[in-house]
Amino acid sequence: MNSSNSVSNVLNTGSSADIRTSTADANDKMGAKQIAKLYYLETKFEWLKSIRNPAFALPATLFPAIFYLFFGVLMNQHNPQAATFLLCTYGTFGVIGPALFSFGAGLAVERGQGWLDIKDASPMPSSAQIVSRLIVSMGFSLIVLVTLGFVAFGLTDVSLSLAQILQLSGMLIIGALPFCLLGLTLGLLLKAQSAPAVVNVIYLPLSFLSGLWVPISMLPTYLQSFAHFLPPYHLSQLALKVVGLDAGGSVAQHLLVLVVFSVLFFITAVLAFKKKTA
């Protein structure tokens, strides 16, 4: 008997409404310390599962640095302005990946295997699943940025102050939130078999069209205009503002676009969750 059948047998012992009711009652009886421990344990095991999965961990942490090695180092090693520009855009590219794949592909696979239903039946708060993936995504984003930093500062003439480094890193890590919400929506809607492919189909073209691989000025005019409707473009512009290489537009404008997309992705995630639990 496979794991999916085992999960189904467990869940068939009671209705979804009964499971949710008993889980809520169990949560009410737990103290804050016990609930905090559940969040900690869920985050710990989510991290261990992700870091031990080479299909997720290696591409998420190494691909941005490899791309930067080609475009930022080999092609622009002695052009500090170009190397700095690409450090910001590939940093944006790097933090979006863990957000989309941790929530999108990872959640879809666990949902397909029935593990989300098992977790729903446990005393663990439902939000722990989201919080743990968010923290893991931020952890991988930090690894990506550190790796990019070693390549940039070690092999190019990039020069940033400590304040710029901290501001750039913090902005990119926090700015990945809209993409976590997009990944959450995809994870709740997609089937396990198709999720990785669909996420890639969204992630890679979205990155290219937003000017994360090559400067937006190198794209055709109509694609440059289209980029203004894409959230990765606005996150990259916020990053480029830190180093004074952005294409214009106020911080408030870029933040507003990211907030609007965050709200839209949050609404779609809620609707997808309600559809799943209906």
Short mmCIF file of C-alpha atoms in Angstrom, two decimals, residues 18-248:
data_model
loop_
_atom_site.label_atom_id
_atom_site.label_comp_id
_atom_site.label_asym_id
_atom_site.label_seq_id
_atom_site.Cartn_x
_atom_site.Cartn_y
_atom_site.Cartn_z
CA ASP A 18 -15.15 16.83 12.02
CA ILE A 19 -11.38 16.89 11.52
CA ARG A 20 -11.25 20.68 11.40
CA THR A 21 -13.48 20.96 14.47
CA SER A 22 -11.40 18.55 16.54
CA THR A 23 -8.20 20.26 15.40
CA ALA A 24 -9.54 23.67 16.43
CA ASP A 25 -10.53 22.28 19.83
CA ALA A 26 -7.05 20.84 20.29
CA ASN A 27 -5.46 24.18 19.37
CA ASP A 28 -7.65 25.97 21.92
CA LYS A 29 -6.36 23.69 24.66
CA MET A 30 -2.67 24.27 23.86
CA GLY A 31 -0.68 27.05 25.46
CA ALA A 32 1.36 29.65 23.62
CA LYS A 33 4.60 27.79 24.39
CA GLN A 34 3.29 24.58 22.85
CA ILE A 35 2.03 26.38 19.76
CA ALA A 36 5.38 28.18 19.35
CA LYS A 37 7.14 24.81 19.55
CA LEU A 38 4.91 23.47 16.78
CA TYR A 39 5.88 26.42 14.58
CA TYR A 40 9.55 25.82 15.37
CA LEU A 41 9.38 22.09 14.62
CA GLU A 42 7.46 22.60 11.37
CA THR A 43 10.02 25.18 10.24
CA LYS A 44 12.93 22.95 11.28
CA PHE A 45 11.70 19.93 9.35
CA GLU A 46 10.66 22.03 6.35
CA TRP A 47 14.21 23.39 6.24
CA LEU A 48 15.78 19.94 6.58
CA LYS A 49 13.50 18.54 3.88
CA SER A 50 14.35 21.38 1.50
CA ILE A 51 18.11 21.46 2.10
CA ARG A 52 18.31 17.67 1.63
CA ASN A 53 16.41 17.83 -1.66
CA PRO A 54 19.07 18.45 -4.36
CA ALA A 55 16.42 18.99 -7.04
CA PHE A 56 15.34 22.10 -5.11
CA ALA A 57 18.39 23.21 -3.14
CA LEU A 58 21.03 23.13 -5.89
CA PRO A 59 19.16 25.05 -8.61
CA ALA A 60 17.76 27.54 -6.10
CA THR A 61 21.16 28.43 -4.64
CA LEU A 62 23.54 27.96 -7.60
CA PHE A 63 21.70 28.97 -10.78
CA PRO A 64 21.68 32.75 -10.04
CA ALA A 65 25.40 32.68 -9.26
CA ILE A 66 26.17 30.65 -12.40
CA PHE A 67 24.20 33.06 -14.58
CA TYR A 68 25.92 36.00 -12.92
CA LEU A 69 29.29 34.33 -13.49
CA PHE A 70 28.62 34.31 -17.24
CA PHE A 71 26.95 37.70 -17.68
CA GLY A 72 28.32 39.70 -14.75
CA VAL A 73 31.87 38.35 -14.54
CA LEU A 74 32.99 36.93 -17.89
CA MET A 75 31.27 39.62 -19.96
CA ASN A 76 31.55 42.60 -17.58
CA GLN A 77 34.43 41.84 -15.23
CA HIS A 78 36.07 45.25 -15.69
CA ASN A 79 32.83 47.19 -16.00
CA PRO A 80 31.82 47.83 -12.38
CA GLN A 81 28.60 49.62 -13.35
CA ALA A 82 27.34 46.70 -15.45
CA ALA A 83 28.47 44.16 -12.84
CA THR A 84 26.66 46.10 -10.10
CA PHE A 85 23.53 46.39 -12.24
CA LEU A 86 23.46 42.65 -12.89
CA LEU A 87 24.15 41.89 -9.23
CA CYS A 88 20.86 43.63 -8.39
CA THR A 89 18.86 42.00 -11.17
CA TYR A 90 20.22 38.50 -10.60
CA GLY A 91 19.66 39.01 -6.88
CA THR A 92 16.02 39.68 -7.71
CA PHE A 93 15.95 36.59 -9.93
CA GLY A 94 17.53 34.57 -7.14
CA VAL A 95 15.03 35.42 -4.39
CA ILE A 96 11.99 34.79 -6.59
CA GLY A 97 13.02 31.19 -7.27
CA PRO A 98 12.80 29.81 -3.71
CA ALA A 99 9.55 31.71 -3.17
CA LEU A 100 7.86 30.16 -6.19
CA PHE A 101 9.24 26.64 -5.88
CA SER A 102 8.96 26.23 -2.10
CA PHE A 103 5.33 27.26 -2.14
CA GLY A 104 4.35 26.30 -5.69
CA ALA A 105 5.96 22.99 -6.54
CA GLY A 106 6.62 21.88 -2.95
CA LEU A 107 3.10 22.53 -1.72
CA ALA A 108 1.52 20.89 -4.79
CA VAL A 109 3.58 17.73 -4.31
CA GLU A 110 2.69 17.45 -0.62
CA ARG A 111 -0.97 18.13 -1.41
CA GLY A 112 -0.92 15.40 -4.06
CA GLN A 113 0.59 12.92 -1.60
CA GLY A 114 -2.04 13.75 1.01
CA TRP A 115 0.36 15.17 3.59
CA LEU A 116 -1.48 18.47 3.82
CA ASP A 117 -4.62 16.60 4.83
CA ILE A 118 -2.68 14.76 7.51
CA LYS A 119 -1.31 18.08 8.81
CA ASP A 120 -4.82 19.55 8.80
CA ALA A 121 -5.93 16.66 10.99
CA SER A 122 -3.10 17.27 13.47
CA PRO A 123 -3.13 19.81 16.33
CA MET A 124 -0.65 21.96 14.40
CA PRO A 125 -2.05 25.39 13.41
CA SER A 126 -2.71 25.58 9.67
CA SER A 127 -0.72 28.81 9.46
CA ALA A 128 2.42 26.95 10.60
CA GLN A 129 2.69 25.39 7.15
CA ILE A 130 2.72 28.84 5.55
CA VAL A 131 5.04 30.46 8.11
CA SER A 132 7.55 27.60 7.88
CA ARG A 133 7.72 27.80 4.09
CA LEU A 134 8.06 31.58 4.26
CA ILE A 135 11.02 31.31 6.65
CA VAL A 136 12.65 28.58 4.54
CA SER A 137 12.19 30.69 1.42
CA MET A 138 13.83 33.66 3.17
CA GLY A 139 16.68 31.41 4.32
CA PHE A 140 17.37 30.22 0.79
CA SER A 141 17.13 33.79 -0.48
CA LEU A 142 19.83 34.78 1.99
CA ILE A 143 22.06 31.93 0.78
CA VAL A 144 21.52 33.05 -2.82
CA LEU A 145 22.48 36.64 -2.01
CA VAL A 146 25.57 35.59 -0.04
CA THR A 147 26.69 33.36 -2.91
CA LEU A 148 26.16 36.17 -5.41
CA GLY A 149 28.06 38.53 -3.12
CA PHE A 150 31.10 36.23 -2.98
CA VAL A 151 31.17 36.01 -6.77
CA ALA A 152 30.62 39.74 -7.33
CA PHE A 153 33.06 41.07 -4.74
CA GLY A 154 35.64 38.37 -5.42
CA LEU A 155 35.71 38.41 -9.21
CA THR A 156 34.53 41.88 -10.31
CA ASP A 157 35.12 45.51 -9.44
CA VAL A 158 31.76 45.88 -7.69
CA SER A 159 32.03 48.20 -4.68
CA LEU A 160 29.15 48.74 -2.25
CA SER A 161 29.08 50.14 1.26
CA LEU A 162 27.91 48.02 4.17
CA ALA A 163 24.72 50.11 4.37
CA GLN A 164 24.00 49.44 0.69
CA ILE A 165 24.61 45.72 1.11
CA LEU A 166 22.25 45.49 4.08
CA GLN A 167 19.60 47.65 2.43
CA LEU A 168 19.79 45.70 -0.82
CA SER A 169 19.62 42.32 0.91
CA GLY A 170 16.75 43.29 3.19
CA MET A 171 14.75 44.80 0.34
CA LEU A 172 15.11 41.72 -1.85
CA ILE A 173 14.31 39.21 0.88
CA ILE A 174 11.21 41.08 2.06
CA GLY A 175 10.28 41.93 -1.53
CA ALA A 176 9.92 38.24 -2.34
CA LEU A 177 6.64 38.13 -0.37
CA PRO A 178 4.36 38.71 -3.41
CA PHE A 179 6.01 35.74 -5.12
CA CYS A 180 5.47 33.57 -2.03
CA LEU A 181 1.76 34.40 -2.33
CA LEU A 182 1.83 33.60 -6.05
CA GLY A 183 3.57 30.31 -5.28
CA LEU A 184 0.98 29.55 -2.59
CA THR A 185 -1.80 30.02 -5.14
CA LEU A 186 -0.06 27.75 -7.63
CA GLY A 187 0.61 25.13 -4.97
CA LEU A 188 -3.07 25.00 -4.05
CA LEU A 189 -4.27 24.80 -7.66
CA LEU A 190 -1.73 22.70 -9.56
CA LYS A 191 -1.37 18.94 -9.59
CA ALA A 192 1.83 17.45 -8.21
CA GLN A 193 2.96 16.06 -11.59
CA SER A 194 2.63 19.34 -13.46
CA ALA A 195 3.58 21.86 -10.76
CA PRO A 196 7.38 22.05 -11.31
CA ALA A 197 6.96 22.49 -15.06
CA VAL A 198 4.23 25.11 -14.73
CA VAL A 199 6.23 27.07 -12.15
CA ASN A 200 9.24 27.08 -14.49
CA VAL A 201 7.07 28.23 -17.39
CA ILE A 202 5.98 31.18 -15.24
CA TYR A 203 9.31 31.89 -13.51
CA LEU A 204 11.72 31.96 -16.44
CA PRO A 205 9.76 34.07 -18.97
CA LEU A 206 8.64 36.39 -16.18
CA SER A 207 12.27 36.95 -15.21
CA PHE A 208 13.44 37.56 -18.77
CA LEU A 209 10.57 39.92 -19.64
CA SER A 210 11.21 41.89 -16.43
CA GLY A 211 14.80 42.59 -17.44
CA LEU A 212 16.42 40.37 -14.83
CA TRP A 213 18.73 38.50 -17.23
CA VAL A 214 19.68 41.36 -19.53
CA PRO A 215 19.10 45.10 -19.05
CA ILE A 216 15.55 46.12 -19.95
CA SER A 217 16.97 48.65 -22.42
CA MET A 218 18.20 45.78 -24.61
CA LEU A 219 14.66 44.46 -25.14
CA PRO A 220 12.32 45.69 -27.90
CA THR A 221 10.36 48.82 -27.06
CA TYR A 222 7.03 47.02 -26.70
CA LEU A 223 8.59 44.55 -24.25
CA GLN A 224 10.08 47.41 -22.27
CA SER A 225 6.59 48.84 -21.86
CA PHE A 226 5.16 45.44 -20.98
CA ALA A 227 7.74 45.01 -18.20
CA HIS A 228 6.06 47.81 -16.23
CA PHE A 229 3.12 45.47 -15.62
CA LEU A 230 5.29 42.72 -14.11
CA PRO A 231 6.12 42.57 -10.38
CA PRO A 232 9.75 41.36 -10.79
CA TYR A 233 10.54 44.51 -12.75
CA HIS A 234 9.42 46.73 -9.87
CA LEU A 235 11.33 44.71 -7.28
CA SER A 236 14.48 44.95 -9.41
CA GLN A 237 13.99 48.70 -9.76
CA LEU A 238 13.82 49.05 -5.98
CA ALA A 239 17.07 47.10 -5.75
CA LEU A 240 18.70 49.22 -8.46
CA LYS A 241 17.66 52.41 -6.64
CA VAL A 242 19.94 51.39 -3.78
CA VAL A 243 22.93 51.63 -6.12
CA GLY A 244 21.60 54.52 -8.22
CA LEU A 245 21.14 52.53 -11.45
CA ASP A 246 17.35 52.35 -11.70
CA ALA A 247 15.37 53.42 -14.76
CA GLY A 248 13.27 55.97 -12.90
#
